[in-house]
Structure formats: structure tokens, C-alpha cells
Short mmCIF file of C-alpha atoms in Angstrom, two decimals:
data_model
loop_
_atom_site.label_atom_id
_atom_site.label_comp_id
_atom_site.label_asym_id
_atom_site.label_seq_id
_atom_site.Cartn_x
_atom_site.Cartn_y
_atom_site.Cartn_z
CA MET A 9 0.10 0.24 -0.27
CA ARG A 10 1.81 3.27 -1.27
CA ILE A 11 1.53 6.13 1.45
CA ASN A 12 0.28 9.63 1.01
CA SER A 13 0.49 11.44 4.08
CA LEU A 14 3.81 12.62 4.63
CA TYR A 15 3.29 12.93 8.57
CA THR A 16 2.88 8.91 8.48
CA LYS A 17 5.89 8.64 6.22
CA ILE A 18 7.91 10.76 8.34
CA MET A 19 7.30 8.88 11.68
CA LEU A 20 7.16 5.68 10.44
CA SER A 21 11.35 6.72 9.39
CA PHE A 22 11.23 7.88 12.86
CA PHE A 23 10.47 4.86 14.09
CA THR A 24 12.78 2.41 11.85
CA ALA A 25 15.61 5.03 12.63
CA LEU A 26 15.09 4.96 16.31
CA ALA A 27 14.41 1.17 16.28
CA ALA A 28 18.20 0.45 14.09
CA GLY A 29 20.05 2.37 16.89
CA LEU A 30 18.32 1.68 19.88
CA ALA A 31 19.04 -2.59 17.77
CA CYS A 32 22.37 -1.36 17.81
CA ILE A 33 22.78 -0.45 21.16
CA VAL A 34 21.41 -4.00 22.23
CA ILE A 35 23.55 -5.55 19.97
CA ILE A 36 26.71 -3.62 20.59
CA PHE A 37 25.63 -3.86 24.66
CA ILE A 38 25.77 -8.03 23.87
CA LEU A 39 28.24 -8.93 21.97
CA ILE A 40 30.96 -6.17 23.51
CA VAL A 41 30.26 -5.48 26.72
CA GLU A 42 29.18 -8.18 27.61
CA ASN A 43 32.12 -10.41 26.32
CA ARG A 44 34.53 -7.94 27.84
CA PHE A 45 32.14 -7.34 31.48
CA ASN A 46 32.34 -10.72 32.04
CA LYS A 47 35.88 -11.73 30.99
CA HIS A 48 36.84 -8.61 33.74
CA VAL A 49 34.36 -10.24 36.12
CA GLN A 50 35.30 -13.96 35.83
CA ASN A 51 39.76 -12.77 35.81
CA GLU A 52 38.72 -10.97 39.03
CA LEU A 53 36.59 -14.19 40.14
CA ILE A 54 39.65 -16.40 39.84
CA ALA A 55 41.93 -13.86 41.67
CA ALA A 56 39.57 -13.80 44.22
CA PHE A 57 38.96 -17.76 44.42
CA ARG A 58 43.18 -18.40 45.07
CA ILE A 59 42.86 -15.69 47.74
CA THR A 60 40.23 -17.34 48.99
CA SER A 61 41.77 -20.73 48.60
CA LYS A 62 44.78 -19.20 50.92
CA GLY A 63 42.23 -18.35 53.70
CA VAL A 64 40.84 -21.57 54.43
CA GLU A 65 44.09 -23.13 54.57
CA LEU A 66 45.41 -21.12 57.24
CA LEU A 67 41.63 -21.34 59.32
CA ALA A 68 42.14 -25.29 58.42
CA SER A 69 45.96 -25.57 58.96
CA GLU A 70 45.51 -27.24 62.77
CA GLY A 71 42.79 -29.70 63.65
CA ASN A 72 41.69 -33.31 62.28
CA ILE A 73 39.84 -33.53 59.42
CA ASP A 74 37.22 -35.87 60.41
CA ASP A 75 36.32 -33.89 63.71
CA PRO A 76 33.45 -31.94 63.09
CA VAL A 77 34.44 -29.63 65.78
CA ALA A 78 37.43 -28.36 64.27
CA HIS A 79 34.91 -27.26 60.93
CA ALA A 80 33.26 -24.82 62.82
CA GLU A 81 34.91 -21.45 61.86
CA LEU A 82 35.62 -22.77 58.85
CA ARG A 83 32.16 -23.65 58.09
CA HIS A 84 31.34 -20.68 58.86
CA TYR A 85 33.47 -18.92 56.39
CA ILE A 86 32.38 -21.04 53.54
CA LYS A 87 29.08 -20.10 53.95
CA ASP A 88 30.70 -16.42 54.08
CA LEU A 89 31.96 -17.11 50.75
CA ASP A 90 28.85 -18.52 49.19
CA VAL A 91 27.23 -15.05 50.18
CA ILE A 92 30.35 -13.39 48.50
CA PHE A 93 30.47 -15.27 45.36
CA LYS A 94 26.64 -16.53 44.95
CA GLY A 95 27.18 -19.80 44.30
CA GLN A 96 27.96 -22.86 46.07
CA VAL A 97 31.09 -24.03 47.84
CA TRP A 98 32.46 -26.75 49.40
CA LEU A 99 35.40 -28.96 50.23
CA GLU A 100 36.18 -32.46 49.17
CA LYS A 101 38.13 -35.41 49.91
CA PRO A 102 41.17 -36.73 46.98
CA ASP A 103 37.87 -39.73 46.66
CA GLY A 104 35.44 -37.02 46.20
CA THR A 105 33.49 -37.46 49.62
CA VAL A 106 31.84 -33.88 50.43
CA PHE A 107 33.12 -33.08 53.68
CA LEU A 108 31.79 -29.97 54.15
CA SER A 109 29.67 -27.58 52.08
CA SER A 110 28.21 -23.85 52.33
CA ARG A 111 24.77 -25.19 51.87
CA PRO A 112 22.90 -28.12 53.93
CA ARG A 113 21.82 -30.26 50.29
CA THR A 114 24.51 -32.23 48.59
CA VAL A 115 26.26 -30.89 45.72
CA PRO A 116 24.15 -31.81 42.44
CA LYS A 117 25.74 -33.83 40.05
CA PHE A 118 26.31 -32.26 36.30
CA THR A 119 29.04 -32.39 33.88
CA ILE A 120 31.35 -30.05 32.56
CA SER A 121 33.32 -28.73 29.03
CA ASN A 122 35.77 -26.01 27.75
CA GLU A 123 38.07 -27.85 30.96
CA LYS A 124 41.07 -24.59 31.81
CA TYR A 125 43.96 -24.20 34.05
CA GLN A 126 45.33 -21.25 34.97
CA ASP A 127 48.24 -21.21 37.56
CA ARG A 128 46.34 -25.05 39.42
CA LEU A 129 43.14 -23.27 38.96
CA PHE A 130 41.30 -25.59 37.50
CA TYR A 131 37.67 -23.43 35.82
CA ALA A 132 35.15 -25.29 33.69
CA ASP A 133 31.39 -25.11 31.62
CA VAL A 134 28.60 -26.88 33.17
CA LYS A 135 26.14 -28.31 31.78
CA GLY A 136 22.56 -30.42 32.65
CA LEU A 137 22.68 -28.24 36.12
CA PRO A 138 20.26 -24.67 35.63
CA GLU A 139 21.49 -23.13 38.37
CA ALA A 140 25.01 -23.04 37.71
CA ASP A 141 27.37 -21.97 34.89
CA PHE A 142 30.49 -22.14 35.61
CA TYR A 143 32.50 -25.26 37.69
CA PHE A 144 35.48 -23.52 40.15
CA ALA A 145 38.08 -26.22 42.01
CA TYR A 146 41.84 -25.55 43.44
CA PRO A 147 43.69 -27.72 45.22
CA VAL A 148 44.36 -26.90 49.24
CA THR A 149 45.58 -28.36 52.16
CA VAL A 150 43.45 -28.98 55.07
CA PHE A 151 44.24 -30.19 58.60
CA GLY A 152 47.56 -31.35 57.21
CA HIS A 153 45.36 -33.51 54.52
CA ASN A 154 45.07 -33.11 50.58
CA ALA A 155 41.65 -31.52 49.15
CA THR A 156 39.76 -29.26 46.47
CA LEU A 157 37.74 -26.41 47.20
CA ALA A 158 35.71 -25.86 45.01
CA MET A 159 32.25 -23.96 43.58
CA LEU A 160 29.80 -23.73 41.31
CA ARG A 161 28.44 -20.53 40.32
CA ARG A 162 26.18 -18.82 37.45
CA ASP A 163 27.17 -16.65 35.20
CA ASP A 164 28.11 -13.27 35.49
CA ILE A 165 24.95 -12.30 37.93
CA TYR A 166 25.27 -8.43 38.41
CA TYR A 167 24.69 -9.03 34.03
CA ARG A 168 22.04 -10.70 34.39
CA ASP A 169 20.46 -8.67 36.96
CA ALA A 170 21.42 -5.66 34.76
CA ALA A 171 20.61 -6.92 31.63
CA PRO A 172 16.81 -7.13 32.43
CA PHE A 173 16.90 -3.86 33.39
CA PHE A 174 18.68 -1.99 30.35
CA LEU A 175 16.98 -3.32 28.64
CA MET A 176 13.72 -1.66 30.10
CA VAL A 177 15.69 1.09 29.97
CA VAL A 178 16.07 0.95 26.46
CA GLN A 179 12.21 0.37 25.98
CA ALA A 180 11.02 3.42 28.21
CA VAL A 181 13.18 5.47 26.61
CA GLY A 182 11.86 4.08 22.83
CA ILE A 183 8.55 4.69 23.72
CA PHE A 184 9.54 8.12 25.18
CA THR A 185 10.99 9.48 22.09
CA LEU A 186 8.24 8.41 20.17
CA LEU A 187 5.29 9.92 22.23
CA LEU A 188 8.02 13.17 21.72
CA ALA A 189 7.77 12.23 18.23
CA PHE A 190 4.49 13.37 17.84
CA PRO A 191 4.28 17.13 18.46
CA VAL A 192 7.34 17.64 17.45
CA ILE A 193 5.82 15.84 13.67
CA ARG A 194 3.53 17.35 14.40
CA ARG A 195 4.50 21.36 14.07
CA ILE A 196 6.82 20.38 10.82
CA THR A 197 2.97 18.85 8.83
CA VAL A 198 0.84 21.97 9.97
CA PRO A 199 2.86 24.79 8.43
CA LEU A 200 2.73 22.47 5.26
CA ARG A 201 -0.84 22.09 5.62
CA LYS A 202 -1.10 26.23 5.93
CA LEU A 203 1.28 26.09 2.52
CA GLU A 204 -1.24 23.57 0.44
CA GLU A 205 -4.08 25.63 1.62
CA GLY A 206 -2.44 29.03 0.72
CA ALA A 207 -1.84 27.26 -2.95
CA LEU A 208 -4.85 25.71 -3.50
CA ARG A 209 -6.63 29.79 -2.02
CA CYS A 210 -4.34 30.96 -4.65
CA ALA A 211 -4.97 28.56 -7.48
CA SER A 212 -8.78 29.34 -7.06
CA GLY A 213 -8.24 33.29 -8.09
CA ASP A 214 -7.45 34.32 -4.22
CA LEU A 215 -4.10 36.09 -5.05
CA SER A 216 -4.24 38.50 -1.76
CA TYR A 217 -3.81 34.96 0.51
CA ARG A 218 -0.76 35.05 3.06
CA VAL A 219 0.51 32.48 4.66
CA ASP A 220 1.14 34.14 8.66
CA MET A 221 3.90 31.91 9.78
CA LYS A 222 6.89 33.66 11.33
CA ARG A 223 9.20 30.23 11.98
CA GLY A 224 12.95 30.53 11.05
CA ASP A 225 13.68 26.89 9.89
CA GLU A 226 13.54 26.17 6.38
CA VAL A 227 9.28 25.62 6.70
CA GLY A 228 9.14 29.21 7.91
CA ARG A 229 11.89 29.88 4.69
CA VAL A 230 9.18 28.30 2.53
CA ALA A 231 6.34 30.29 3.29
CA ARG A 232 8.18 33.11 3.03
CA ALA A 233 9.02 32.23 -0.55
CA PHE A 234 5.50 31.78 -1.06
CA ASN A 235 4.48 35.10 -0.04
CA VAL A 236 6.40 36.55 -2.34
CA MET A 237 5.57 34.32 -5.18
CA ALA A 238 2.20 35.45 -4.24
CA ASP A 239 3.26 38.89 -4.56
CA SER A 240 4.84 38.68 -7.76
CA VAL A 241 1.86 37.01 -9.17
CA GLU A 242 -0.35 39.41 -7.86
CA ASN A 243 1.82 42.24 -9.25
CA MET A 244 2.42 41.20 -12.79
CA LEU A 245 -1.69 40.46 -13.11
CA ARG A 246 -1.85 43.64 -12.06
CA MET A 247 0.44 45.37 -14.30
CA LYS A 248 -1.11 42.96 -17.27
CA GLN A 249 -4.55 44.44 -16.54
CA GLU A 250 -3.48 48.19 -15.70
CA LEU A 251 -1.28 47.10 -19.25
CA MET A 252 -4.21 46.03 -20.98
CA ALA A 253 -6.31 48.57 -19.97
CA ASN A 254 -4.11 51.39 -20.78
CA VAL A 255 -3.75 49.32 -24.29
CA SER A 256 -7.23 49.55 -25.19
CA HIS A 257 -7.81 53.18 -24.15
CA GLU A 258 -4.25 54.29 -26.31
CA MET A 259 -5.93 52.27 -28.89
CA ARG A 260 -8.87 53.24 -29.12
CA SER A 261 -8.20 56.78 -29.76
CA PRO A 262 -6.46 56.33 -33.08
CA LEU A 263 -8.91 54.59 -33.82
CA ALA A 264 -12.07 56.45 -33.12
CA ARG A 265 -9.40 59.76 -35.18
CA ILE A 266 -9.07 57.54 -38.22
CA ARG A 267 -12.23 56.74 -38.62
CA VAL A 268 -13.31 60.06 -38.31
CA ALA A 269 -10.75 61.57 -41.00
CA LEU A 270 -11.50 58.25 -43.27
CA ALA A 271 -15.14 59.69 -43.12
CA ILE A 272 -13.96 63.31 -43.78
CA ALA A 273 -11.74 62.27 -45.88
CA GLU A 274 -14.67 59.83 -48.12
CA MET A 275 -16.97 63.21 -47.44
CA ARG A 276 -13.75 65.60 -49.37
CA ILE A 277 -13.77 63.85 -52.32
CA GLU A 278 -17.12 62.98 -53.27
CA GLU A 279 -17.17 67.42 -52.78
CA GLY A 280 -14.17 67.58 -55.04
CA ARG A 281 -12.06 68.62 -52.74
CA THR A 282 -9.11 66.07 -53.05
CA GLU A 283 -6.27 68.55 -51.19
CA ASP A 284 -8.26 68.57 -48.14
CA ALA A 285 -8.47 65.08 -48.84
CA LEU A 286 -5.18 64.24 -48.27
CA ARG A 287 -4.35 66.67 -45.55
CA HIS A 288 -6.84 63.58 -43.63
CA LEU A 289 -5.28 60.92 -45.37
CA ALA A 290 -2.29 62.21 -44.17
CA ALA A 291 -3.38 62.35 -40.72
CA VAL A 292 -4.39 58.61 -40.78
CA SER A 293 -0.77 58.06 -41.91
CA GLN A 294 0.64 59.53 -38.56
CA GLU A 295 -2.12 57.68 -36.67
CA VAL A 296 -1.15 54.44 -38.25
CA GLU A 297 3.05 54.84 -37.47
CA ASP A 298 1.72 56.10 -33.61
CA LEU A 299 -0.93 52.48 -33.34
CA ASP A 300 2.31 50.66 -34.38
CA SER A 301 4.62 52.59 -32.12
CA ALA A 302 2.20 51.97 -29.32
CA ILE A 303 1.97 47.78 -30.31
CA GLY A 304 5.64 47.77 -30.64
CA GLY A 305 6.45 48.76 -27.16
CA VAL A 306 3.58 46.66 -25.82
CA ILE A 307 5.25 44.33 -27.46
CA GLU A 308 8.99 44.28 -25.95
CA LEU A 309 7.57 44.87 -22.74
CA SER A 310 5.67 41.83 -23.17
CA ARG A 311 8.78 40.06 -24.01
CA PHE A 312 9.81 40.95 -20.82
CA ASP A 313 7.38 39.68 -18.67
CA ALA A 314 7.36 36.36 -20.62
CA GLY A 315 10.98 36.91 -19.61
CA GLY A 316 12.33 36.34 -23.42
CA ALA A 317 13.98 39.61 -24.35
CA TYR A 318 17.75 40.28 -25.01
CA ARG A 319 19.11 36.98 -22.74
CA VAL A 320 22.08 37.32 -25.33
CA PHE A 321 25.53 38.91 -23.94
CA THR A 322 28.18 39.73 -26.70
CA SER A 323 31.12 42.15 -26.38
CA CYS A 324 30.02 45.73 -27.42
CA ASP A 325 32.08 49.14 -27.56
CA LEU A 326 29.41 50.99 -25.37
CA ALA A 327 30.62 54.54 -26.76
CA GLU A 328 30.41 53.75 -30.42
CA MET A 329 26.93 52.77 -30.28
CA VAL A 330 25.62 56.09 -28.31
CA ARG A 331 27.35 57.95 -30.86
CA SER A 332 26.13 56.11 -33.67
CA MET A 333 23.01 56.20 -31.55
CA LEU A 334 23.23 59.79 -31.34
CA GLN A 335 23.74 60.45 -35.25
CA ARG A 336 20.63 59.43 -36.17
CA TYR A 337 19.29 61.95 -34.22
CA ALA A 338 21.10 64.68 -35.26
CA PRO A 339 18.02 66.57 -37.59
CA THR A 340 16.21 66.81 -34.33
CA ILE A 341 18.88 68.24 -32.99
CA ASP A 342 19.39 71.05 -35.29
CA MET A 343 16.09 71.45 -36.06
CA LYS A 344 15.23 72.27 -32.52
CA GLN A 345 18.56 74.39 -32.23
CA LEU A 346 19.63 72.12 -28.85
CA GLN A 347 23.49 72.11 -26.99
CA VAL A 348 24.63 69.01 -26.92
CA GLU A 349 27.29 68.57 -24.25
CA VAL A 350 29.05 65.12 -24.96
CA ASP A 351 31.08 62.82 -22.24
CA LEU A 352 32.06 59.67 -23.53
CA PRO A 353 35.18 57.41 -23.57
CA GLU A 354 37.38 57.03 -26.75
CA HIS A 355 36.12 53.06 -26.46
CA LEU A 356 34.54 51.64 -23.75
CA VAL A 357 34.29 47.85 -24.15
CA GLN A 358 32.14 45.89 -21.80
CA ASP A 359 29.81 42.67 -22.66
CA CYS A 360 26.23 43.44 -22.67
CA GLN A 361 22.49 43.07 -24.12
CA LYS A 362 23.41 44.40 -27.77
CA GLU A 363 19.79 45.32 -28.55
CA GLY A 364 18.91 45.92 -25.36
CA PHE A 365 21.35 48.30 -24.63
CA ASN A 366 20.65 50.12 -28.59
CA ALA A 367 17.05 50.26 -27.17
CA ILE A 368 18.65 51.94 -23.79
CA ILE A 369 20.51 54.75 -25.76
CA LYS A 370 17.71 55.28 -28.37
CA ASN A 371 14.34 56.02 -26.40
CA LEU A 372 16.44 58.10 -23.30
CA LEU A 373 17.35 59.82 -26.74
CA GLU A 374 14.73 60.57 -28.20
CA ASN A 375 12.66 61.21 -24.89
CA ALA A 376 15.56 64.13 -24.04
CA VAL A 377 15.17 65.85 -27.89
CA LYS A 378 11.69 65.19 -27.41
CA PHE A 379 10.81 67.00 -24.10
CA ALA A 380 14.20 69.86 -24.31
CA GLU A 381 12.66 72.97 -25.78
CA GLN A 382 13.57 74.82 -28.66
CA GLY A 383 17.53 76.15 -28.10
CA GLY A 384 17.71 73.80 -24.73
CA PHE A 385 20.66 71.61 -23.80
CA ILE A 386 21.21 67.76 -23.83
CA ARG A 387 24.32 66.42 -22.29
CA ILE A 388 25.23 62.57 -22.83
CA GLU A 389 27.79 60.75 -20.16
CA LEU A 390 29.43 57.65 -20.46
CA ALA A 391 31.59 56.26 -17.93
CA ALA A 392 33.13 53.18 -16.56
CA GLU A 393 32.84 52.10 -12.82
CA ASN A 394 34.55 49.07 -10.87
CA ALA A 395 31.33 46.89 -11.66
CA GLY A 396 30.38 48.00 -14.99
CA ALA A 397 29.20 51.63 -16.48
CA VAL A 398 27.08 53.76 -16.14
CA LEU A 399 25.09 56.11 -19.09
CA ALA A 400 23.61 59.21 -18.36
CA VAL A 401 21.25 61.13 -20.44
CA SER A 402 20.13 65.21 -19.14
CA ASN A 403 17.76 67.43 -21.06
CA SER A 404 16.53 70.79 -20.20
CA TYR A 405 13.04 71.19 -18.99
CA ARG A 406 10.89 71.75 -15.55
CA GLN A 407 11.54 70.80 -12.26
CA LEU A 408 9.42 67.25 -11.54
CA SER A 409 7.57 66.89 -8.70
CA GLU A 410 7.97 63.17 -6.65
CA LYS A 411 4.94 62.23 -7.83
CA GLU A 412 6.05 62.70 -11.90
CA ILE A 413 9.21 60.85 -11.32
CA SER A 414 7.36 57.61 -8.98
CA LEU A 415 4.74 57.62 -12.57
CA LEU A 416 7.96 58.23 -15.00
CA PHE A 417 8.17 54.31 -15.75
CA GLN A 418 4.75 53.22 -15.48
CA PRO A 419 3.46 52.11 -19.54
CA PHE A 420 1.63 54.63 -21.02
CA SER A 421 2.76 57.66 -18.16
CA ARG A 422 2.37 60.95 -19.68
CA GLY A 423 3.85 64.04 -17.93
CA VAL A 424 0.86 66.20 -16.49
CA GLY A 425 -0.10 69.15 -19.20
CA GLU A 426 1.70 67.33 -21.28
CA ASP A 427 1.00 67.24 -25.84
CA VAL A 428 3.85 66.14 -27.00
CA PRO A 429 2.90 63.06 -29.07
CA GLY A 430 3.86 59.76 -27.62
CA THR A 431 2.93 56.04 -26.56
CA GLY A 432 4.88 56.40 -22.97
CA LEU A 433 6.02 53.15 -22.94
CA GLY A 434 9.77 54.61 -23.80
CA LEU A 435 11.08 54.98 -20.07
CA ALA A 436 9.18 52.13 -19.47
CA LEU A 437 11.31 49.56 -21.68
CA VAL A 438 14.12 51.59 -20.14
CA GLU A 439 13.71 50.26 -16.68
CA ARG A 440 12.32 47.04 -17.73
CA ILE A 441 16.15 45.97 -19.67
CA ALA A 442 18.42 47.86 -17.02
CA VAL A 443 16.85 45.62 -14.13
CA ASP A 444 16.91 42.77 -16.76
CA HIS A 445 20.55 43.59 -16.77
CA GLY A 446 20.87 43.45 -13.02
CA GLY A 447 20.79 47.05 -13.46
CA GLY A 448 18.44 50.31 -12.71
CA VAL A 449 17.34 53.26 -13.87
CA VAL A 450 17.76 57.01 -11.17
CA VAL A 451 15.86 60.26 -12.35
CA GLU A 452 16.80 63.23 -10.60
CA ASN A 453 16.45 66.98 -11.17
CA ILE A 454 19.33 69.31 -11.83
CA GLU A 455 19.43 72.93 -12.58
CA ALA A 456 17.12 73.73 -15.15
CA GLY A 457 16.49 70.28 -16.44
CA VAL A 458 16.30 66.55 -15.56
CA ARG A 459 18.73 63.79 -15.72
CA PHE A 460 18.08 60.12 -16.48
CA ALA A 461 21.25 57.91 -15.11
CA VAL A 462 21.00 53.96 -15.86
CA ARG A 463 23.95 51.40 -14.19
CA LEU A 464 25.01 48.81 -16.38
CA PRO A 465 26.92 45.90 -14.38
CA ARG A 466 29.37 43.78 -16.19
CA PRO A 467 27.56 40.12 -16.11
CA ARG A 468 28.55 37.64 -14.63
CA LYS A 469 30.86 34.62 -16.46
CA ASP A 470 27.92 32.15 -17.14
CA GLU A 471 25.75 34.74 -18.55
CA SER A 472 28.40 35.81 -21.02
CA ALA A 473 28.93 32.42 -21.63
CA SER A 474 25.80 32.64 -22.97
#
């Protein structure tokens, strides 16, 4: 069955990782800690058993091996050894007869395996005896006779007592961790549900919805990115709506004038007034040119909105491009008797979007020549800076208000009271190209005029390569 819930996936992943981690701890404890601990305890036990054997010999240095009275003090000692070693301890004669034991019952029968000797000490594994795992035997001298001090003992009792407790602790830690995992995972999945809700609401047309999430982690960053995306989409759609409204308005007026001019021209032709008809037809031709220019501007702006404008960077001589464009406006400059100030380096080579930079120069020069009054001035400056180049075009004009400056780069925006023909798209296109190039446009009032400065940073290597 395929799991689609992120909550369930995270929980299962967490549970699997936790189970694997706890299993590794248990395995490591069993394979490494247990063996090392048992070996360490066994070595200590062997050493202690040797010392104990010497104690038995000291207590049984005098007396008769068959005298029960002589056994009293030794019997107490043997019982103490039972408590200390937690196993049955006894003394037996060479023929195997037990003459003193720490427990009243007889020594049980058992078989041994894996016999080992270490400095007269004999020890082996016990088989067939549930209450014992090891057998120890050490030769001693008791009451002047040879005897054997023996002991049956379980595997490390301390470990057997501690192991269940350790496993219980591991289980408790696992359960407690799982209980803590529920609120932690909910803290991740609940914000994701909010993001899902926001995406669905935006998809249904509610672009004003924003995800309210104040978190500094990855989920919070995704939420903020979602809000930025929603802002961008909302602004883009609003701009498109405004553009369409402006286009409709700008197109309707010329079309109405064309319709009227054609009707009048038709009437004048019928009346035989051909010169008057030609004048109206010339007006129609001018309106068509204005429409064509407006449509071209709209197409250029649409290319930027679609992300497909001027993406190719090539090596360009910016200074030469400015000079070439300036020559195209020489007739208009002469007609308006404008004073031209030029501050250009001989060469300024930089990778740029060639068509885009040409459009910037064209629209800035066209704007300056168009709005400079008769006998005024225009000034063109181009300079290199550490991060790229700056192109500035100034022209004589009245001082602009802050509101007018803020509206300059909006499509179809026109100055208050301006009757100069134009589409109102040139400066909007300049800003789009500059921003797409990684730069921007700054407008400021200067003495007796206005200055437009465009900053064009050097493109990154990956952009230049494209």
C-alpha cells in the first residue's frame, strides 16, 4: 500500500531510525560490553578464588579432618564465601567425598566442558545444571591432608540482573521518544497544510491570501518564499490588467480619430476637395505610425514579462554605440537648435545585451530630444565604474515633482499637461531592460533640467557565456 501522508512517512521513518538505533545499542551491548564485562569479572573471580583458597588453608592449618568440632570456624568461612560469590562452595577429599559445604543439601551432579587450567586453578563450563554455569576447583591443604576447594556459580549474576533492567530502560527511552515525536512531527506538517491551503486558494483566484508563519527554519523560509511568489504573481497580473486597460484606451483614441479622418476624407473626395482629403489621409498615416509604435512598445514589454527579451550577452563598445545612435538624432537636434554636450570615453568595451542597450540609448535620446524646449540642451555622459558602466542623459526641462518621478516608468504614463506626441512606453522599456541587465535607472532634477542615469553592471561569467 502506498503511503501518501507526509505525517505517516515521517513517523515511520522516525520509528524505523529509532528502532535501528536501539537495536544497534542492544547488539553492541550484548556482543561487546557483555563479553568484556564477563571476561573482566571472570579474571577478578579467579584471582579472588585463589586468595580465598589461601584463607581456607590458614583456618584449617590445625585439627583433624574428621573432627566436626574443628570444622566450626571453617564452616562459617565457607558460608561467607557462598554469600560473597553467590554460589555453592564446598570442600571435598581426594576421593570426591564432600566433608564441608556452604549449603545443607548435597552437591548436585553435573557434567563439565571447555576445561581450563590456570596456575593450578581448574575451571570449566557446567552442563545440565540450571542453577550453575561455571565450576571452579583449587587444590588446598586442610588439616594436613590434600583436599579441593570447589564452587558452582552462575554466569555473571551482576550482568544477569542488570541486562533486563538495561533493556527496560532502552524500551522506556524508545517509547518516550516516540511520544515526543508526535508533537514534533505535527509542528512540521501543520505549517505544510497551511501552505497547501494557500496554494489552493491562490489557484482558485484569491491572490491576496498570504501564509502567516513566523518561523526561522526551512518551513518558514518556504512560507516566506510562497508569500513573495504570491506578491509577484499578484503584481504581475495587476500590471497586465493595467497594461491591457491602457492599451485599450490608447488604441481606441487613435482608431476613433482614424475613423473620423477617413469619413471626412471620403466626404471631401466626393465633394472634389482632394487637397483637403489628402490632408486627412496624412493624419490617418500619422495615426497608423503612432499605433505601430505603441504596439511595438507593448510587444517589447510583453517579451520581458515572458522572460524572453535580450538574453544574449556579447562584447560591445558602448561608447561607439552611443555615438552611432546620437548621429541618428542629429537632424532633429539641429531643427530644435539644441546644445549638445558629450562626455564619452574613446572606447568602453563591456559584455552587454546589445539590442537592449541600443533600445536604452534610443529611448533616452528620443525622450531628451522630444522634451527639451527649443534652443535648450541635452547632455550625454558615459563612464566606467568598478562594477560596470553608467550612461546618463540629461535635457533641459521643468522640475519634476516626486509623484511625477514615481510615475515616469509606468506604461503609457504621460506628464501632467503634456501635449508632446508619444506612447508613454519608452521609459518603461528602459527600466525593464536595465533591471533585466542587473542594474537600474535613477531620475533626478538638475539645474534647469532632468537627468536619467542608467547603471549597467558587468554580467556574470555564466551570463556572458550565454
